[in-house]
Amino acid sequence: MTAWRLGLLLAACFAVLLLAPGLVAPQSPLALNPAMALQPPSTAHWFGTDDVGRDVFSRVVHGTRITLGLVTLSLLLSVLVGGGLGVVAGFAGGWFDLVVGRLADMVQTFPPIIAGVMITGILGPGAANLVLALAVIHLPNFFRIGRSAALAEAQLTYVEAARAAGFAEPSVLLRQVLPNVLPVLVLNFVILFPLALQIEAALGFLGLGVVPPAPDWGAILEQGKNFILVAWWLSLWPGVFVLLSALTMSLLGRGLAEKLGR
Amino acid sequence: MRAVPGDIVGQMLGQTGSDRSAEAALRGFFGLDRPLWRQFLDWLWATLHGDLGRSWYRGSAVAGMVWDAFLVTAELALATLLLATLIGVPLGVLAGIVRGSRLDAAIQGVNLVGLSAPVFWLGLMLLVGASQLLDWSPPFAWSGPTEDFGENLANLVLPVVSLAMLQAAAYSQFVRGLMVEQLGRDYIRAARAKGMPPFDIYFRHALANVMIPLVTFMGLILVQILGGVVVIESLFSLPGLGRLILTGIQGRDYPVVQGALFFVVVIATTVNLGVDLLYGLLDPRLKP
């Protein structure tokens, strides 16, 4: 269970950055100071400064809320829509299952990042479009997980018993089946989080994510790309933070999977 | 769990290699969402009636661009697959054999980090490392393998390494799981009981049974790599399919985007079909 504990510890650290970034990094993530442009890491600026003299440490810390928030939001959207459709499709079956299932297949034909590039590329950069793209990419996954879990549950005796006791179908679905499917969806949320985070960062890196000057990790990496050989510190730290938060969620996912006995 | 390959192939064959297939695939893709769907309809309308419609009929131009880009991406993807397999599979087998030991824990730790590191960030760091420590950076211009093989390798080494690390970690994790599962089976215990040497147990019995899921996984990895190349090609300025799609979308050059996307989808589908056909070869029980 050491993986679980390490995951919790890291998660606690990220929670602090998420809730009180100003406490950890009191300097402004947006204030310009051209006189201090591209300074290497020092005691005044732990992670150095960027091309317009902004404190990189502060930008990365304040970026936690933006990056992790956007990924969380998009996966929530995805689990609500995709997982919801999947549970209904698995429980009800029939034409609904068939139609939505084929739609999910089609989305899945595209490698995820390429689908993301298409959606954000066509709609243009911006937080809302980014969330939409990330949500759409992960819909089929939640759909399949929700569907197969609901399908398995629907065949169990307790569902039959609930029906025999006179519960209406929607009520059986919502009050009997859903609570049993929910843990699987939550686990899938945690497992998909690192992947979604990497796609978020990749889209930001391609200039298709959050609009500057917001200190999103992907956006900082995109900005740092142009100075990569003169100011490596601009690119190192946002990547380290992406790595660490992805690692945190992977560790939590493993622990959770063990706890759920899967 | 994956989409039944036969299904996708059916869609492909139903609309044989014309540009309509890419449109149909996109239609399905965008049909999920109302505003996107409208966007697509506008775009389809413009493509069929506007200036862009014309370049559809200069088919050879788009096809030529896509083919040239495909050769670059194919080389990148296959080199990555090779490197990832060479690193990931032995590590996974080793971790499976010594499961529960410190070495196993170490390999799993490395895997987790490898799975968490963003591919393009790894590429950036390799670029910095190579220039600062080795005083070396890859050539700016792309040379194909037939033009200048040395230059070609210099072009490929950093992108391939940064792409392969993630996939090697995924491989290693997957293979470890398979090995652990196989080594817990009764036939392994029987082989041990009759005094078979451990080498034969691991490499002739266990590994043979790991092959089928491994081939499926290889297909999955190849499709993953196809996604990863978009970012890595743009970072290292490689003229592949990913960069063609990205610049195409940014320049609103839809015929090119459509052509390239269609190609990517065809490759992904072909890979899935190829995996299915390989099953028959690897497992005689599945032969029709």
Coordinates of C-alpha atoms in Angstrom, one line a residue:
Chain A
M1 CA 0.0 0.0 0.0
T2 CA 3.0 2.3 -0.2
A3 CA 2.0 3.4 -3.6
W4 CA -1.4 4.5 -2.2
R5 CA 0.3 6.5 0.6
L6 CA 2.8 8.1 -1.7
G7 CA -0.1 9.1 -4.0
L8 CA -2.0 10.6 -1.1
L9 CA 1.1 12.6 0.0
L10 CA 1.6 14.0 -3.4
A11 CA -2.1 14.7 -3.8
A12 CA -2.0 16.6 -0.5
C13 CA 0.9 18.8 -1.9
F14 CA -1.1 19.5 -5.1
A15 CA -4.2 20.3 -3.0
V16 CA -2.2 23.0 -1.3
L17 CA -1.0 24.5 -4.6
L18 CA -4.6 24.2 -5.9
L19 CA -6.3 25.9 -3.0
A20 CA -3.7 28.5 -2.0
P21 CA -1.2 29.1 -4.7
G22 CA -0.6 32.7 -3.4
L23 CA 0.6 31.2 -0.1
V24 CA 3.3 29.1 -1.8
A25 CA 4.2 31.6 -4.5
P26 CA 3.5 35.2 -3.4
Q27 CA 4.9 36.8 -6.5
S28 CA 2.5 37.6 -9.2
P29 CA 2.3 35.1 -12.1
L30 CA 1.3 37.9 -14.5
A31 CA 3.3 41.0 -13.5
L32 CA 5.8 41.9 -16.3
N33 CA 9.4 43.0 -15.5
P34 CA 11.3 43.3 -18.8
A35 CA 14.5 44.3 -16.9
M36 CA 14.6 40.8 -15.4
A37 CA 13.9 38.8 -18.6
L38 CA 15.2 35.2 -19.0
Q39 CA 17.1 35.2 -15.7
P40 CA 18.3 31.7 -14.7
P41 CA 17.0 30.2 -11.4
S42 CA 18.1 32.1 -8.3
T43 CA 17.1 32.6 -4.7
A44 CA 14.7 35.4 -5.7
H45 CA 13.3 33.4 -8.6
W46 CA 13.5 29.7 -7.8
F47 CA 12.6 28.6 -11.3
G48 CA 14.0 31.7 -13.1
T49 CA 12.1 34.2 -15.2
D50 CA 10.5 34.1 -18.7
D51 CA 11.1 36.3 -21.7
V52 CA 9.1 39.2 -20.2
G53 CA 10.5 38.8 -16.7
R54 CA 7.6 36.9 -15.1
D55 CA 8.5 34.6 -12.2
V56 CA 8.3 31.0 -13.6
F57 CA 7.9 29.4 -10.1
S58 CA 4.8 31.6 -9.5
R59 CA 3.4 30.9 -13.0
V60 CA 3.8 27.1 -12.6
V61 CA 2.3 27.1 -9.1
H62 CA -0.6 29.3 -10.2
G63 CA -1.0 27.2 -13.3
T64 CA -1.9 24.1 -11.1
R65 CA -5.4 25.4 -10.7
I66 CA -5.9 26.1 -14.4
T67 CA -4.4 22.9 -15.8
L68 CA -5.7 20.4 -13.3
G69 CA -9.0 22.3 -13.1
L70 CA -9.5 22.1 -16.9
V71 CA -8.7 18.4 -17.0
T72 CA -11.0 17.7 -14.1
L73 CA -13.8 19.7 -15.7
S74 CA -13.5 17.9 -19.0
L75 CA -13.3 14.4 -17.5
L76 CA -16.4 15.2 -15.3
L77 CA -18.2 16.3 -18.5
S78 CA -17.1 13.1 -20.2
V79 CA -18.1 10.8 -17.4
L80 CA -21.5 12.5 -17.0
V81 CA -22.3 12.2 -20.7
G82 CA -20.3 9.2 -21.8
G83 CA -20.7 7.2 -18.6
G84 CA -24.4 8.1 -18.4
L85 CA -25.1 7.1 -22.0
G86 CA -23.1 3.9 -21.5
V87 CA -25.0 2.9 -18.4
V88 CA -28.4 3.5 -20.1
A89 CA -27.2 1.7 -23.2
G90 CA -25.9 -1.3 -21.2
F91 CA -29.1 -1.5 -19.1
A92 CA -31.6 -0.8 -21.9
G93 CA -29.9 -2.4 -24.9
G94 CA -31.8 -2.3 -28.2
W95 CA -31.5 0.4 -30.8
F96 CA -30.2 3.0 -28.4
D97 CA -27.3 0.8 -27.5
L98 CA -26.6 0.1 -31.2
V99 CA -26.7 3.7 -32.4
V100 CA -24.7 5.3 -29.5
G101 CA -22.3 2.4 -29.6
R102 CA -21.5 3.0 -33.3
L103 CA -21.1 6.7 -32.6
A104 CA -18.6 5.9 -29.9
D105 CA -16.8 3.5 -32.3
M106 CA -16.4 6.3 -34.8
V107 CA -14.9 8.8 -32.4
Q108 CA -12.5 6.1 -31.4
T109 CA -11.2 5.6 -34.9
F110 CA -9.1 8.7 -34.5
P111 CA -6.0 8.6 -32.3
P112 CA -6.8 10.8 -29.3
I113 CA -4.3 13.6 -29.8
I114 CA -5.3 13.9 -33.5
A115 CA -9.0 14.2 -32.6
G116 CA -8.0 16.9 -30.0
V117 CA -6.0 18.8 -32.6
M118 CA -8.9 18.6 -35.0
I119 CA -11.5 19.9 -32.5
T120 CA -9.4 22.7 -31.0
G121 CA -7.9 23.5 -34.4
I122 CA -11.3 24.1 -36.0
L123 CA -12.9 25.8 -33.0
G124 CA -9.9 27.8 -32.2
P125 CA -7.9 28.0 -28.9
G126 CA -9.5 28.8 -25.6
A127 CA -10.4 27.1 -22.3
A128 CA -14.0 26.2 -23.3
N129 CA -13.0 24.6 -26.6
L130 CA -10.1 22.7 -24.9
V131 CA -12.5 21.3 -22.3
L132 CA -14.9 20.3 -25.0
A133 CA -12.2 18.6 -27.0
L134 CA -10.8 16.7 -24.0
A135 CA -14.3 15.6 -23.0
V136 CA -15.2 14.3 -26.5
I137 CA -11.9 12.4 -26.8
H138 CA -12.7 10.4 -23.6
L139 CA -16.4 9.9 -24.2
P140 CA -16.0 6.5 -25.9
N141 CA -13.9 5.1 -23.1
F142 CA -16.4 6.1 -20.4
F143 CA -19.2 4.9 -22.6
R144 CA -17.7 1.4 -23.0
I145 CA -16.8 1.1 -19.3
G146 CA -20.3 2.3 -18.2
R147 CA -22.0 0.1 -20.7
S148 CA -20.2 -3.2 -19.8
A149 CA -20.6 -2.6 -16.1
A150 CA -24.3 -1.9 -16.5
L151 CA -24.7 -4.9 -18.8
A152 CA -23.1 -7.2 -16.2
E153 CA -25.2 -5.7 -13.3
A154 CA -28.5 -5.9 -15.3
Q155 CA -28.2 -9.7 -15.4
L156 CA -27.8 -10.1 -11.7
T157 CA -30.6 -11.5 -9.5
Y158 CA -31.1 -8.3 -7.5
V159 CA -32.2 -6.4 -10.6
E160 CA -34.7 -9.2 -11.3
A161 CA -35.9 -9.0 -7.7
A162 CA -36.3 -5.2 -7.9
R163 CA -38.4 -5.6 -11.1
A164 CA -40.5 -8.4 -9.4
A165 CA -41.0 -6.1 -6.4
G166 CA -42.7 -3.7 -8.9
F167 CA -40.0 -1.0 -9.3
A168 CA -40.3 0.9 -12.6
E169 CA -37.4 0.6 -15.0
P170 CA -35.9 4.1 -14.5
S171 CA -36.0 3.6 -10.8
V172 CA -34.2 0.2 -11.0
L173 CA -31.6 1.9 -13.1
L174 CA -31.0 4.9 -10.9
R175 CA -31.5 3.4 -7.5
Q176 CA -30.3 -0.1 -7.9
V177 CA -27.9 -0.4 -10.8
L178 CA -26.2 3.1 -10.8
P179 CA -24.8 2.9 -7.3
N180 CA -23.1 -0.4 -8.3
V181 CA -21.6 1.0 -11.5
L182 CA -20.4 4.2 -10.0
P183 CA -17.2 2.9 -8.4
V184 CA -16.1 1.5 -11.8
L185 CA -16.6 4.9 -13.4
V186 CA -14.8 6.7 -10.6
L187 CA -11.8 4.3 -11.0
N188 CA -11.8 4.9 -14.8
F189 CA -11.9 8.7 -14.1
V190 CA -8.7 8.4 -12.0
I191 CA -7.0 6.1 -14.6
L192 CA -7.8 8.3 -17.5
F193 CA -6.7 11.5 -15.7
P194 CA -2.9 11.2 -16.4
L195 CA -3.7 10.5 -20.1
A196 CA -6.1 13.5 -20.4
L197 CA -3.5 15.7 -18.6
Q198 CA -0.8 14.7 -21.1
I199 CA -3.2 15.5 -24.0
E200 CA -4.1 18.8 -22.4
A201 CA -0.4 19.7 -22.1
A202 CA 0.3 18.6 -25.7
L203 CA -2.6 20.7 -27.1
G204 CA -1.3 23.7 -25.0
F205 CA 2.2 23.1 -26.3
L206 CA 0.8 23.2 -29.9
G207 CA -0.8 26.6 -29.1
L208 CA -4.3 25.1 -29.2
G209 CA -5.0 25.3 -25.5
V210 CA -5.6 28.2 -23.0
V211 CA -5.0 31.7 -24.4
P212 CA -2.0 33.5 -23.0
P213 CA -1.1 35.1 -20.6
A214 CA -2.9 32.5 -18.4
P215 CA -0.2 30.4 -16.8
D216 CA -1.4 27.0 -18.0
W217 CA 1.4 24.4 -17.9
G218 CA 1.0 23.5 -21.6
A219 CA 1.0 27.2 -22.5
I220 CA 4.2 27.8 -20.5
L221 CA 5.8 24.9 -22.4
E222 CA 4.8 26.4 -25.7
Q223 CA 6.3 29.8 -24.7
G224 CA 9.4 28.1 -23.5
K225 CA 9.9 26.1 -26.7
N226 CA 11.2 29.3 -28.5
F227 CA 13.9 29.8 -25.8
I228 CA 14.7 26.2 -25.3
L229 CA 18.4 26.5 -25.9
V230 CA 18.9 29.7 -24.0
A231 CA 16.4 29.3 -21.1
W232 CA 15.8 25.6 -20.3
W233 CA 14.2 26.4 -17.0
L234 CA 11.2 27.8 -18.7
S235 CA 10.5 24.3 -20.1
L236 CA 11.8 22.0 -17.4
W237 CA 9.4 22.9 -14.5
P238 CA 6.0 22.9 -16.1
G239 CA 6.9 19.4 -17.5
V240 CA 8.0 18.3 -14.1
F241 CA 4.7 19.4 -12.6
V242 CA 2.8 17.6 -15.4
L243 CA 4.8 14.5 -14.7
L244 CA 4.3 14.7 -10.9
S245 CA 0.5 15.2 -11.1
A246 CA 0.1 12.4 -13.7
L247 CA 2.2 10.2 -11.4
T248 CA 0.0 11.1 -8.4
M249 CA -3.1 10.1 -10.2
S250 CA -1.5 6.9 -11.5
L251 CA -0.5 6.0 -7.9
L252 CA -4.0 6.8 -6.6
G253 CA -5.5 4.8 -9.5
R254 CA -3.5 1.8 -8.6
G255 CA -4.4 2.0 -4.9
L256 CA -8.0 2.5 -5.7
A257 CA -8.0 -0.5 -8.1
E258 CA -6.6 -2.6 -5.3
K259 CA -9.1 -1.4 -2.8
L260 CA -12.0 -2.1 -5.2
G261 CA -10.4 -5.5 -5.8
R262 CA -9.9 -5.2 -9.5
Chain B
M1 CA -13.6 -4.1 -25.7
R2 CA -12.2 -2.2 -28.6
A3 CA -14.4 -1.4 -31.5
V4 CA -14.8 -4.6 -33.6
P5 CA -12.3 -4.1 -36.4
G6 CA -14.7 -5.7 -38.9
D7 CA -17.1 -2.9 -38.2
I8 CA -14.7 -0.1 -39.1
V9 CA -13.4 -2.1 -42.1
G10 CA -17.0 -2.4 -43.2
Q11 CA -17.4 1.4 -43.1
M12 CA -14.2 1.8 -45.0
L13 CA -15.1 -0.7 -47.7
G14 CA -18.6 0.7 -48.0
Q15 CA -17.2 4.0 -49.3
T16 CA -14.1 2.8 -51.0
G17 CA -11.1 5.0 -50.9
S18 CA -12.6 8.3 -52.2
D19 CA -12.6 11.5 -50.2
R20 CA -16.1 10.8 -49.1
S21 CA -14.9 8.3 -46.6
A22 CA -12.9 10.9 -44.7
E23 CA -16.0 13.0 -44.7
A24 CA -18.2 10.2 -43.5
A25 CA -15.7 9.4 -40.8
L26 CA -15.7 13.0 -39.8
R27 CA -19.4 13.2 -40.0
G28 CA -19.7 10.4 -37.5
F29 CA -17.1 12.1 -35.3
F30 CA -18.7 15.5 -35.3
G31 CA -22.3 14.2 -35.2
L32 CA -21.8 13.8 -31.4
D33 CA -22.1 17.5 -30.8
R34 CA -24.5 20.0 -32.2
P35 CA -22.4 23.1 -32.7
L36 CA -19.5 21.0 -34.0
W37 CA -21.9 19.3 -36.4
R38 CA -23.0 22.7 -37.7
Q39 CA -19.4 23.7 -38.2
F40 CA -18.9 20.5 -40.1
L41 CA -21.9 21.1 -42.3
D42 CA -20.7 24.6 -43.2
W43 CA -17.3 23.2 -44.0
L44 CA -18.7 20.4 -46.1
W45 CA -20.9 22.9 -48.0
A46 CA -17.8 25.1 -48.6
T47 CA -15.8 22.2 -49.6
L48 CA -18.3 21.0 -52.1
H49 CA -19.1 24.4 -53.6
G50 CA -16.3 26.8 -52.7
D51 CA -12.7 27.2 -53.7
L52 CA -11.6 24.3 -51.6
G53 CA -13.7 22.0 -53.6
R54 CA -11.4 22.5 -56.5
S55 CA -8.3 21.2 -54.9
W56 CA -10.3 18.0 -54.3
Y57 CA -10.1 17.4 -58.0
R58 CA -6.4 18.1 -58.1
G59 CA -6.3 14.9 -56.2
S60 CA -2.8 14.0 -57.1
A61 CA -1.4 17.1 -55.3
V62 CA -3.0 16.2 -52.0
A63 CA -2.3 12.5 -52.4
G64 CA 1.3 13.2 -53.2
M65 CA 1.7 15.4 -50.1
V66 CA 0.1 12.9 -47.9
W67 CA 2.2 10.0 -49.3
D68 CA 5.5 11.9 -48.8
A69 CA 4.4 12.8 -45.2
F70 CA 3.3 9.2 -44.6
L71 CA 6.8 7.8 -45.5
V72 CA 8.3 10.1 -42.8
T73 CA 5.7 9.2 -40.2
A74 CA 6.0 5.5 -41.0
E75 CA 9.7 5.5 -40.6
L76 CA 9.3 7.4 -37.3
A77 CA 6.6 5.1 -36.0
L78 CA 8.2 1.8 -36.9
A79 CA 11.6 2.9 -35.5
T80 CA 9.7 3.9 -32.3
L81 CA 7.9 0.6 -32.2
L82 CA 11.1 -1.3 -32.6
L83 CA 13.0 0.6 -29.9
A84 CA 10.0 0.4 -27.5
T85 CA 9.7 -3.3 -28.1
L86 CA 13.4 -3.9 -27.6
I87 CA 13.4 -2.0 -24.3
G88 CA 9.9 -2.7 -22.9
V89 CA 9.4 -6.4 -23.6
P90 CA 12.6 -7.7 -21.9
L91 CA 12.1 -5.4 -18.9
G92 CA 8.5 -6.6 -18.6
V93 CA 9.5 -10.3 -18.8
L94 CA 12.3 -9.7 -16.3
A95 CA 10.0 -7.9 -13.8
G96 CA 7.4 -10.7 -14.2
I97 CA 10.0 -13.4 -13.5
V98 CA 11.4 -11.6 -10.4
R99 CA 7.9 -10.4 -9.3
G100 CA 7.8 -9.1 -5.7
S101 CA 11.5 -8.4 -5.6
R102 CA 13.2 -5.0 -5.3
L103 CA 14.2 -5.2 -9.0
D104 CA 10.5 -5.6 -9.8
A105 CA 9.6 -2.6 -7.7
A106 CA 12.3 -0.6 -9.3
I107 CA 11.2 -1.5 -12.9
Q108 CA 7.6 -0.7 -12.0
G109 CA 8.7 2.7 -10.5
V110 CA 10.6 3.6 -13.7
N111 CA 7.5 2.5 -15.7
L112 CA 5.2 4.8 -13.7
V113 CA 7.5 7.8 -14.3
G114 CA 7.9 6.9 -17.9
L115 CA 4.1 6.7 -18.3
S116 CA 3.7 10.1 -16.6
A117 CA 6.3 12.1 -18.5
P118 CA 4.8 14.1 -21.4
V119 CA 6.4 12.9 -24.7
F120 CA 7.1 16.4 -26.1
W121 CA 8.6 17.6 -22.8
L122 CA 10.9 14.6 -22.9
G123 CA 11.8 15.7 -26.4
L124 CA 12.6 19.2 -25.3
M125 CA 14.7 18.0 -22.4
L126 CA 16.7 15.6 -24.7
L127 CA 17.2 18.5 -27.1
V128 CA 18.6 20.6 -24.2
G129 CA 20.7 17.7 -22.9
A130 CA 22.2 17.0 -26.3
S131 CA 23.1 20.6 -26.9
Q132 CA 24.4 21.4 -23.5
L133 CA 26.2 18.2 -22.6
L134 CA 27.1 16.7 -26.0
D135 CA 27.2 20.0 -27.9
W136 CA 25.1 18.3 -30.6
S137 CA 21.8 19.2 -32.1
P138 CA 19.8 17.5 -34.8
P139 CA 20.0 18.9 -38.4
F140 CA 17.3 21.4 -39.2
A141 CA 16.4 20.0 -42.6
W142 CA 14.9 16.6 -43.1
S143 CA 16.7 14.0 -45.2
G144 CA 15.0 10.8 -46.2
P145 CA 16.7 7.5 -45.6
T146 CA 17.6 7.1 -49.3
E147 CA 19.1 10.6 -49.6
D148 CA 21.5 10.5 -46.7
F149 CA 21.2 7.8 -44.2
G150 CA 23.5 9.3 -41.6
E151 CA 21.6 12.6 -41.7
N152 CA 18.3 10.7 -41.6
L153 CA 19.4 8.9 -38.4
A154 CA 20.5 12.2 -36.9
N155 CA 17.0 13.5 -37.7
L156 CA 15.3 10.6 -36.1
V157 CA 17.3 9.8 -32.9
L158 CA 15.8 12.3 -30.5
P159 CA 12.1 12.0 -31.7
V160 CA 12.3 8.3 -31.6
V161 CA 13.8 8.1 -28.2
S162 CA 11.3 10.6 -26.7
L163 CA 8.4 8.7 -28.2
A164 CA 9.7 5.3 -27.4
M165 CA 10.2 5.9 -23.6
L166 CA 6.4 6.2 -23.0
Q167 CA 5.6 3.2 -25.1
A168 CA 8.4 1.1 -23.6
A169 CA 7.0 1.8 -20.1
A170 CA 3.5 0.8 -21.3
Y171 CA 4.9 -2.4 -22.9
S172 CA 6.9 -3.3 -19.8
Q173 CA 3.9 -2.8 -17.5
F174 CA 1.7 -4.8 -19.8
V175 CA 4.1 -7.7 -20.3
R176 CA 4.8 -7.9 -16.6
G177 CA 1.1 -8.4 -15.9
L178 CA 0.9 -11.1 -18.5
M179 CA 4.0 -12.9 -17.2
V180 CA 2.8 -12.8 -13.6
E181 CA -0.6 -14.2 -14.8
Q182 CA 1.0 -17.0 -16.8
L183 CA 3.6 -18.0 -14.2
G184 CA 0.7 -18.5 -11.7
R185 CA -1.0 -21.1 -13.9
D186 CA -1.0 -24.9 -13.3
Y187 CA 0.9 -25.8 -16.4
I188 CA 3.9 -23.9 -15.1
R189 CA 3.7 -25.7 -11.8
A190 CA 3.5 -29.0 -13.7
A191 CA 6.6 -28.0 -15.8
R192 CA 8.4 -27.1 -12.6
A193 CA 7.4 -30.3 -10.9
K194 CA 8.8 -32.4 -13.7
G195 CA 12.1 -30.6 -13.4
M196 CA 12.1 -28.5 -16.5
P197 CA 14.9 -25.9 -16.5
P198 CA 13.6 -22.4 -15.5
F199 CA 14.9 -21.0 -18.8
D200 CA 12.6 -23.3 -20.8
I201 CA 9.7 -22.6 -18.5
Y202 CA 10.0 -18.8 -18.9
F203 CA 10.9 -18.6 -22.5
R204 CA 9.2 -21.6 -24.1
H205 CA 6.1 -21.9 -22.1
A206 CA 5.2 -18.6 -20.5
L207 CA 6.4 -16.3 -23.3
A208 CA 4.6 -18.3 -25.9
N209 CA 1.3 -17.7 -24.1
V210 CA 2.1 -14.1 -23.7
M211 CA 2.5 -13.6 -27.5
I212 CA -1.1 -13.2 -28.5
P213 CA -2.1 -10.4 -26.1
L214 CA 1.3 -8.9 -26.9
V215 CA 0.5 -8.6 -30.6
T216 CA -2.8 -6.9 -29.8
F217 CA -1.0 -4.5 -27.6
M218 CA 1.5 -3.9 -30.3
G219 CA -1.3 -2.8 -32.6
L220 CA -2.6 -0.5 -29.8
I221 CA 0.8 1.0 -29.3
L222 CA 1.3 1.6 -33.0
V223 CA -2.0 3.6 -33.0
Q224 CA -0.9 5.5 -29.9
I225 CA 2.4 6.3 -31.6
L226 CA 0.4 7.7 -34.6
G227 CA -1.2 10.1 -32.2
G228 CA 2.1 11.0 -30.5
V229 CA 3.8 11.9 -33.7
V230 CA 1.6 15.0 -34.2
V231 CA 3.3 16.8 -31.3
I232 CA 6.8 15.3 -31.7
E233 CA 6.8 16.1 -35.5
S234 CA 5.9 19.7 -34.8
L235 CA 8.6 20.0 -32.1
F236 CA 11.4 18.5 -34.3
S237 CA 10.1 20.0 -37.5
L238 CA 9.7 16.6 -39.2
P239 CA 7.6 16.8 -42.4
G240 CA 5.3 13.9 -41.4
L241 CA 1.5 13.3 -41.3
G242 CA 1.1 14.9 -37.9
R243 CA 2.6 18.2 -39.0
L244 CA 0.7 18.1 -42.2
I245 CA -2.5 17.8 -40.2
L246 CA -1.5 20.5 -37.8
T247 CA -0.4 23.0 -40.3
G248 CA -3.3 22.1 -42.5
I249 CA -5.8 22.8 -39.7
Q250 CA -4.0 26.0 -38.7
G251 CA -3.9 27.1 -42.3
R252 CA -7.5 25.9 -42.8
D253 CA -6.3 23.8 -45.7
Y254 CA -9.1 21.3 -45.4
P255 CA -8.5 19.0 -48.4
V256 CA -5.0 18.3 -47.1
V257 CA -6.4 17.8 -43.6
Q258 CA -9.1 15.5 -44.8
G259 CA -6.7 13.5 -47.0
A260 CA -4.2 13.1 -44.1
L261 CA -6.9 12.2 -41.6
F262 CA -8.4 9.7 -43.9
F263 CA -4.9 8.2 -44.3
V264 CA -4.4 8.0 -40.5
V265 CA -7.8 6.4 -40.0
V266 CA -7.0 3.8 -42.7
I267 CA -3.7 3.0 -41.2
A268 CA -5.2 2.6 -37.7
T269 CA -7.9 0.3 -39.2
T270 CA -5.4 -1.7 -41.2
V271 CA -3.3 -2.2 -38.1
N272 CA -6.3 -3.5 -36.2
L273 CA -7.2 -5.8 -39.0
G274 CA -3.5 -7.0 -39.3
V275 CA -3.6 -7.8 -35.6
D276 CA -6.7 -9.9 -36.1
L277 CA -5.1 -11.8 -38.9
L278 CA -2.0 -12.4 -36.9
Y279 CA -4.0 -14.1 -34.2
G280 CA -4.6 -17.0 -36.6
L281 CA -0.9 -17.4 -37.1
L282 CA 0.0 -17.3 -33.5
D283 CA -2.8 -19.4 -32.1
P284 CA -3.8 -22.4 -34.2
R285 CA -7.0 -22.8 -32.2
L286 CA -8.3 -19.5 -33.7
K287 CA -7.9 -20.7 -37.3
P288 CA -11.2 -20.8 -39.1

